[in-house]
Amino acid sequence: MPESVTTGRAPRARRFLVCEPRHFAVRYAINPWMHPDTRVDVDLAREQWRSLIQAYRAHGHAVDTVDPVPGLPDMVFAANSAVVVGGRVFGSLFHAPERRPESGHYDTWFKAAGYDVHRPESVCEGEGDLVWTGRYVLAGTGFRTTREAHREVQEFFGHPVVSLTLVDPYFYHLDTALFVLDDDNVCYYPEAFSPGSREVLARLYPDAVRATRDDALAFGLNSVSDGRHVFIAPQAEALAARLGEHGYLPVPVDLSELHKAGGGIKCCTQEIRS
Ligand code: ARG
């Protein structure tokens, strides 16, 4: 039996920033999941989103909210607005012109909360592509965030940035293909990465929990872990079972309505690391 099964895993309380999908819609297509003729049930989206917030609070996590703005249907995807490490905020510069105005609203929230916000010079989409592991930043590129932004992130935080190239348009953000389980391990779908990036991940995380394409298509990699509980899409049943075998406790939260825009649990969640 692997050690993780017998030892049990310790959760760490987090602080999250989220934005209610009050004005959620699929009006433009900037990833393969989005079809502007798709009907969206906003009430269902809000209800599903509220169940995520309840689940976070029930597990001891603090949740702050940014007010949603009419005309910005993707603003619910709070993860894309910044990456925050050690109380320092690296803001976003969205690839799609439709999403660019979101940044100003999030920056206003951060400033009111007492943070300075660094405005990036190159396209970069916050925690969508910039994943803090506890020791360094894993940084995705290929569809949205640029390599130039990776350099800027390293200069800003003074932490190593490991660039990883994404190759499958369905997994256009790093957080759709990989999530951090705890300070020592990650869970990811290898085929979403270029051969060299796959090798890098295999070297950094020889004991990673590997996911299948089906797990990834079910938004199973767009999960949030507190070190013990993994808030995960119920559609990713097989992956949840595998995480259970590794000693993690899956907490299923269904955000199916938000999947229509190509987003899931992690996309809706910005972590504020003080
Ligand atoms: N429709 C949004 C976009 O394509 C979805 C963003 C999902 N967010 C994420 N962190 N992966 O930009």
Short mmCIF file of C-alpha atoms and ligand atoms in Angstrom, two decimals:
data_model
loop_
_atom_site.label_atom_id
_atom_site.label_comp_id
_atom_site.label_asym_id
_atom_site.label_seq_id
_atom_site.Cartn_x
_atom_site.Cartn_y
_atom_site.Cartn_z
CA MET A 1 0.00 0.00 0.00
CA PRO A 2 1.48 3.42 -0.86
CA GLU A 3 2.45 5.47 2.19
CA SER A 4 -0.06 8.23 1.31
CA VAL A 5 -2.96 5.85 1.88
CA THR A 6 -1.95 5.15 5.45
CA THR A 7 -0.65 8.57 6.49
CA GLY A 8 -3.68 10.73 5.73
CA ARG A 9 -3.25 14.19 4.31
CA ALA A 10 -3.43 17.59 5.99
CA PRO A 11 -5.56 20.43 4.58
CA ARG A 12 -4.37 24.05 4.74
CA ALA A 13 -6.97 26.85 4.98
CA ARG A 14 -7.01 29.09 1.92
CA ARG A 15 -8.33 32.49 0.93
CA PHE A 16 -10.15 32.59 -2.37
CA LEU A 17 -11.43 35.40 -4.57
CA VAL A 18 -14.48 34.63 -6.74
CA CYS A 19 -17.04 36.44 -8.93
CA GLU A 20 -20.69 35.45 -9.22
CA PRO A 21 -21.81 34.43 -12.77
CA ARG A 22 -24.68 36.93 -12.67
CA HIS A 23 -23.92 38.10 -16.22
CA PHE A 24 -22.61 34.77 -17.48
CA ALA A 25 -23.21 33.96 -21.17
CA VAL A 26 -21.47 32.44 -24.16
CA ARG A 27 -21.39 35.32 -26.64
CA TYR A 28 -18.06 34.85 -28.38
CA ALA A 29 -15.81 31.86 -29.02
CA ILE A 30 -12.24 32.11 -27.78
CA ASN A 31 -11.68 28.42 -27.04
CA PRO A 32 -13.04 25.19 -28.63
CA TRP A 33 -15.62 24.70 -25.87
CA MET A 34 -17.47 27.91 -26.67
CA HIS A 35 -20.28 28.05 -29.23
CA PRO A 36 -22.05 31.41 -29.30
CA ASP A 37 -25.37 29.74 -30.20
CA THR A 38 -25.32 27.77 -26.92
CA ARG A 39 -28.15 28.55 -24.54
CA VAL A 40 -26.97 29.22 -21.04
CA ASP A 41 -29.14 28.87 -17.94
CA VAL A 42 -27.87 31.75 -15.79
CA ASP A 43 -29.93 30.72 -12.77
CA LEU A 44 -28.48 27.23 -12.89
CA ALA A 45 -24.97 28.65 -13.34
CA ARG A 46 -25.48 30.84 -10.25
CA GLU A 47 -26.86 27.93 -8.23
CA GLN A 48 -23.95 25.68 -9.19
CA TRP A 49 -21.48 28.45 -8.44
CA ARG A 50 -23.05 29.02 -5.01
CA SER A 51 -22.61 25.33 -4.21
CA LEU A 52 -18.88 25.76 -4.88
CA ILE A 53 -18.68 28.70 -2.48
CA GLN A 54 -20.61 26.71 0.14
CA ALA A 55 -18.26 23.76 -0.28
CA TYR A 56 -15.21 26.01 0.20
CA ARG A 57 -16.65 27.60 3.33
CA ALA A 58 -17.79 24.25 4.73
CA HIS A 59 -14.18 23.07 4.46
CA GLY A 60 -12.78 26.07 6.32
CA HIS A 61 -11.72 28.32 3.44
CA ALA A 62 -12.28 32.09 3.35
CA VAL A 63 -14.04 33.43 0.27
CA ASP A 64 -14.04 37.04 -0.96
CA THR A 65 -16.09 38.26 -3.90
CA VAL A 66 -15.62 40.77 -6.70
CA ASP A 67 -18.80 42.36 -8.06
CA PRO A 68 -19.68 41.05 -11.52
CA VAL A 69 -19.97 43.63 -14.31
CA PRO A 70 -22.65 43.56 -17.02
CA GLY A 71 -21.21 42.89 -20.48
CA LEU A 72 -18.31 40.82 -19.13
CA PRO A 73 -19.70 37.26 -19.31
CA ASP A 74 -16.37 35.54 -18.54
CA MET A 75 -15.67 37.59 -15.43
CA VAL A 76 -16.77 34.58 -13.34
CA PHE A 77 -13.40 33.01 -14.22
CA ALA A 78 -11.56 34.77 -11.42
CA ALA A 79 -8.43 32.63 -11.77
CA ASN A 80 -7.51 34.50 -14.92
CA SER A 81 -7.37 37.91 -13.28
CA ALA A 82 -4.04 37.62 -11.46
CA VAL A 83 -1.56 35.39 -9.70
CA VAL A 84 -0.85 36.23 -6.08
CA VAL A 85 2.19 34.89 -4.21
CA GLY A 86 3.48 36.20 -0.88
CA GLY A 87 1.00 39.07 -0.94
CA ARG A 88 2.29 40.33 -4.31
CA VAL A 89 -0.18 40.63 -7.16
CA PHE A 90 0.81 40.08 -10.77
CA GLY A 91 -2.19 41.24 -12.82
CA SER A 92 -3.43 40.06 -16.20
CA LEU A 93 -3.38 41.20 -19.79
CA PHE A 94 -5.94 39.10 -21.64
CA HIS A 95 -5.32 37.68 -25.09
CA ALA A 96 -8.93 38.22 -26.21
CA PRO A 97 -10.03 41.86 -26.57
CA GLU A 98 -13.46 40.80 -25.21
CA ARG A 99 -11.89 39.96 -21.83
CA ARG A 100 -9.41 42.84 -21.51
CA PRO A 101 -11.76 45.13 -19.53
CA GLU A 102 -12.03 42.52 -16.74
CA SER A 103 -8.54 43.37 -15.48
CA GLY A 104 -9.43 46.89 -14.38
CA HIS A 105 -12.30 45.65 -12.21
CA TYR A 106 -10.16 43.04 -10.48
CA ASP A 107 -7.32 45.55 -10.02
CA THR A 108 -9.80 47.87 -8.32
CA TRP A 109 -10.73 45.08 -5.90
CA PHE A 110 -7.09 44.29 -5.14
CA LYS A 111 -6.22 47.94 -4.58
CA ALA A 112 -9.20 48.39 -2.24
CA ALA A 113 -8.00 45.30 -0.35
CA GLY A 114 -4.61 46.95 0.14
CA TYR A 115 -2.54 45.32 -2.62
CA ASP A 116 -0.42 46.93 -5.32
CA VAL A 117 -1.04 45.37 -8.71
CA HIS A 118 1.74 44.84 -11.23
CA ARG A 119 0.49 45.50 -14.78
CA PRO A 120 2.14 43.02 -17.15
CA GLU A 121 3.60 44.10 -20.49
CA SER A 122 2.82 40.87 -22.35
CA VAL A 123 -0.27 38.72 -22.66
CA CYS A 124 -0.75 36.70 -19.53
CA GLU A 125 -3.87 35.22 -17.97
CA GLY A 126 -3.16 34.87 -14.26
CA GLU A 127 -3.61 31.53 -12.59
CA GLY A 128 -5.08 30.15 -15.80
CA ASP A 129 -1.48 29.69 -16.94
CA LEU A 130 0.61 30.55 -13.88
CA VAL A 131 0.44 27.83 -11.26
CA TRP A 132 2.23 28.32 -7.95
CA THR A 133 3.53 25.00 -6.61
CA GLY A 134 4.85 26.16 -3.25
CA ARG A 135 8.44 26.49 -4.51
CA TYR A 136 8.23 27.79 -8.07
CA VAL A 137 5.76 28.76 -10.77
CA LEU A 138 4.71 26.32 -13.47
CA ALA A 139 3.87 28.51 -16.45
CA GLY A 140 1.83 27.47 -19.48
CA THR A 141 2.23 28.90 -22.95
CA GLY A 142 1.07 27.97 -26.43
CA PHE A 143 -2.42 29.49 -26.54
CA ARG A 144 -2.66 32.46 -24.19
CA THR A 145 0.16 33.50 -21.85
CA THR A 146 3.39 34.35 -23.68
CA ARG A 147 6.97 33.30 -22.89
CA GLU A 148 7.79 36.96 -22.51
CA ALA A 149 5.26 37.06 -19.64
CA HIS A 150 6.96 34.05 -18.04
CA ARG A 151 10.19 36.08 -17.89
CA GLU A 152 8.29 39.01 -16.41
CA VAL A 153 6.73 36.75 -13.75
CA GLN A 154 10.17 35.47 -12.73
CA GLU A 155 11.57 38.99 -12.48
CA PHE A 156 8.57 40.13 -10.47
CA PHE A 157 8.40 37.34 -7.91
CA GLY A 158 12.04 36.26 -7.84
CA HIS A 159 10.88 32.67 -7.87
CA PRO A 160 11.87 30.21 -10.59
CA VAL A 161 9.44 29.93 -13.49
CA VAL A 162 9.27 26.65 -15.38
CA SER A 163 7.82 27.13 -18.86
CA LEU A 164 5.58 24.38 -20.18
CA THR A 165 4.17 24.27 -23.71
CA LEU A 166 0.53 23.31 -24.19
CA VAL A 167 -0.34 21.63 -27.49
CA ASP A 168 -4.04 20.68 -27.39
CA PRO A 169 -6.50 23.56 -27.99
CA TYR A 170 -9.08 21.95 -25.67
CA PHE A 171 -6.57 22.46 -22.86
CA TYR A 172 -5.68 26.03 -23.74
CA HIS A 173 -4.84 27.09 -20.18
CA LEU A 174 -2.40 25.25 -17.93
CA ASP A 175 -5.11 24.93 -15.26
CA THR A 176 -7.21 22.78 -17.61
CA ALA A 177 -4.38 20.22 -17.85
CA LEU A 178 -2.70 20.28 -14.43
CA PHE A 179 -3.42 21.14 -10.81
CA VAL A 180 -1.33 21.19 -7.66
CA LEU A 181 -2.28 18.57 -5.07
CA ASP A 182 0.04 19.80 -2.31
CA ASP A 183 3.59 21.15 -1.83
CA ASP A 184 5.05 17.93 -3.22
CA ASN A 185 2.81 16.71 -5.96
CA VAL A 186 0.62 17.54 -8.95
CA CYS A 187 -2.00 15.83 -11.06
CA TYR A 188 -1.87 16.27 -14.85
CA TYR A 189 -2.72 15.00 -18.33
CA PRO A 190 0.64 14.41 -20.07
CA GLU A 191 -0.61 14.53 -23.68
CA ALA A 192 -1.74 18.14 -23.24
CA PHE A 193 1.99 19.07 -23.24
CA SER A 194 4.78 19.12 -25.83
CA PRO A 195 7.21 16.14 -25.59
CA GLY A 196 9.89 18.25 -23.88
CA SER A 197 7.43 19.69 -21.36
CA ARG A 198 6.17 16.18 -20.62
CA GLU A 199 9.72 15.17 -19.82
CA VAL A 200 10.15 18.18 -17.53
CA LEU A 201 7.00 17.25 -15.61
CA ALA A 202 8.09 13.61 -15.35
CA ARG A 203 11.43 14.71 -13.85
CA LEU A 204 9.88 17.21 -11.43
CA TYR A 205 7.02 14.94 -10.37
CA PRO A 206 7.93 11.25 -10.72
CA ASP A 207 5.03 10.33 -8.41
CA ALA A 208 2.40 12.56 -10.04
CA VAL A 209 -1.18 11.38 -10.40
CA ARG A 210 -1.60 11.07 -14.15
CA ALA A 211 -4.95 11.71 -15.76
CA THR A 212 -6.46 10.48 -19.03
CA ARG A 213 -7.93 12.57 -21.84
CA ASP A 214 -11.40 11.65 -20.59
CA ASP A 215 -10.55 12.94 -17.10
CA ALA A 216 -9.29 16.17 -18.67
CA LEU A 217 -12.30 16.57 -20.99
CA ALA A 218 -14.51 16.19 -17.90
CA PHE A 219 -12.67 19.22 -16.39
CA GLY A 220 -11.13 16.90 -13.80
CA LEU A 221 -7.79 18.75 -13.98
CA ASN A 222 -9.50 22.07 -13.36
CA SER A 223 -9.66 21.18 -9.67
CA VAL A 224 -8.69 22.91 -6.44
CA SER A 225 -6.86 21.00 -3.71
CA ASP A 226 -6.28 22.21 -0.16
CA GLY A 227 -3.79 19.42 0.44
CA ARG A 228 -6.47 16.96 1.50
CA HIS A 229 -9.82 17.82 -0.09
CA VAL A 230 -9.95 18.01 -3.86
CA PHE A 231 -12.87 20.06 -5.17
CA ILE A 232 -13.49 18.28 -8.44
CA ALA A 233 -16.06 17.95 -11.23
CA PRO A 234 -18.32 14.90 -10.57
CA GLN A 235 -18.03 14.09 -14.29
CA ALA A 236 -14.38 13.16 -13.62
CA GLU A 237 -15.40 10.08 -11.68
CA ALA A 238 -12.43 7.89 -12.62
CA LEU A 239 -9.91 10.55 -11.65
CA ALA A 240 -11.70 11.21 -8.35
CA ALA A 241 -11.43 7.51 -7.54
CA ARG A 242 -7.71 7.51 -8.35
CA LEU A 243 -7.15 10.55 -6.12
CA GLY A 244 -8.95 8.69 -3.35
CA GLU A 245 -6.48 5.82 -3.73
CA HIS A 246 -3.68 8.36 -3.23
CA GLY A 247 -5.14 9.52 0.07
CA TYR A 248 -6.98 12.64 -1.13
CA LEU A 249 -10.65 13.24 -0.42
CA PRO A 250 -12.63 14.22 -3.53
CA VAL A 251 -15.38 16.80 -2.96
CA PRO A 252 -17.58 16.77 -6.08
CA VAL A 253 -18.98 20.13 -7.22
CA ASP A 254 -20.88 20.31 -10.49
CA LEU A 255 -20.27 23.43 -12.61
CA SER A 256 -21.61 21.90 -15.86
CA GLU A 257 -23.21 25.18 -16.96
CA LEU A 258 -19.83 26.94 -16.81
CA HIS A 259 -18.19 24.16 -18.82
CA LYS A 260 -20.03 25.67 -21.82
CA ALA A 261 -17.54 28.56 -21.69
CA GLY A 262 -14.57 26.22 -21.23
CA GLY A 263 -14.24 26.77 -17.50
CA GLY A 264 -14.62 24.78 -14.29
CA ILE A 265 -13.87 24.88 -10.59
CA LYS A 266 -10.31 26.22 -10.69
CA CYS A 267 -11.17 28.78 -13.37
CA CYS A 268 -13.70 30.26 -10.95
CA THR A 269 -11.17 30.45 -8.12
CA GLN A 270 -8.34 32.91 -7.54
CA GLU A 271 -6.15 32.02 -4.56
CA ILE A 272 -4.87 34.92 -2.49
CA ARG A 273 -1.61 33.84 -0.89
CA SER A 274 -0.61 36.34 1.76
N1 ARG B 1 -14.18 31.50 -21.63
C1 ARG B 1 -13.00 31.71 -20.85
C2 ARG B 1 -11.80 31.90 -21.76
O1 ARG B 1 -11.67 31.21 -22.73
C3 ARG B 1 -12.79 30.56 -19.93
C4 ARG B 1 -11.66 30.78 -18.97
C5 ARG B 1 -11.38 29.60 -18.12
N2 ARG B 1 -10.45 29.91 -17.11
C6 ARG B 1 -9.40 29.15 -16.77
N3 ARG B 1 -8.72 29.49 -15.73
N4 ARG B 1 -9.04 28.12 -17.49
O2 ARG B 1 -10.97 32.73 -21.51
#
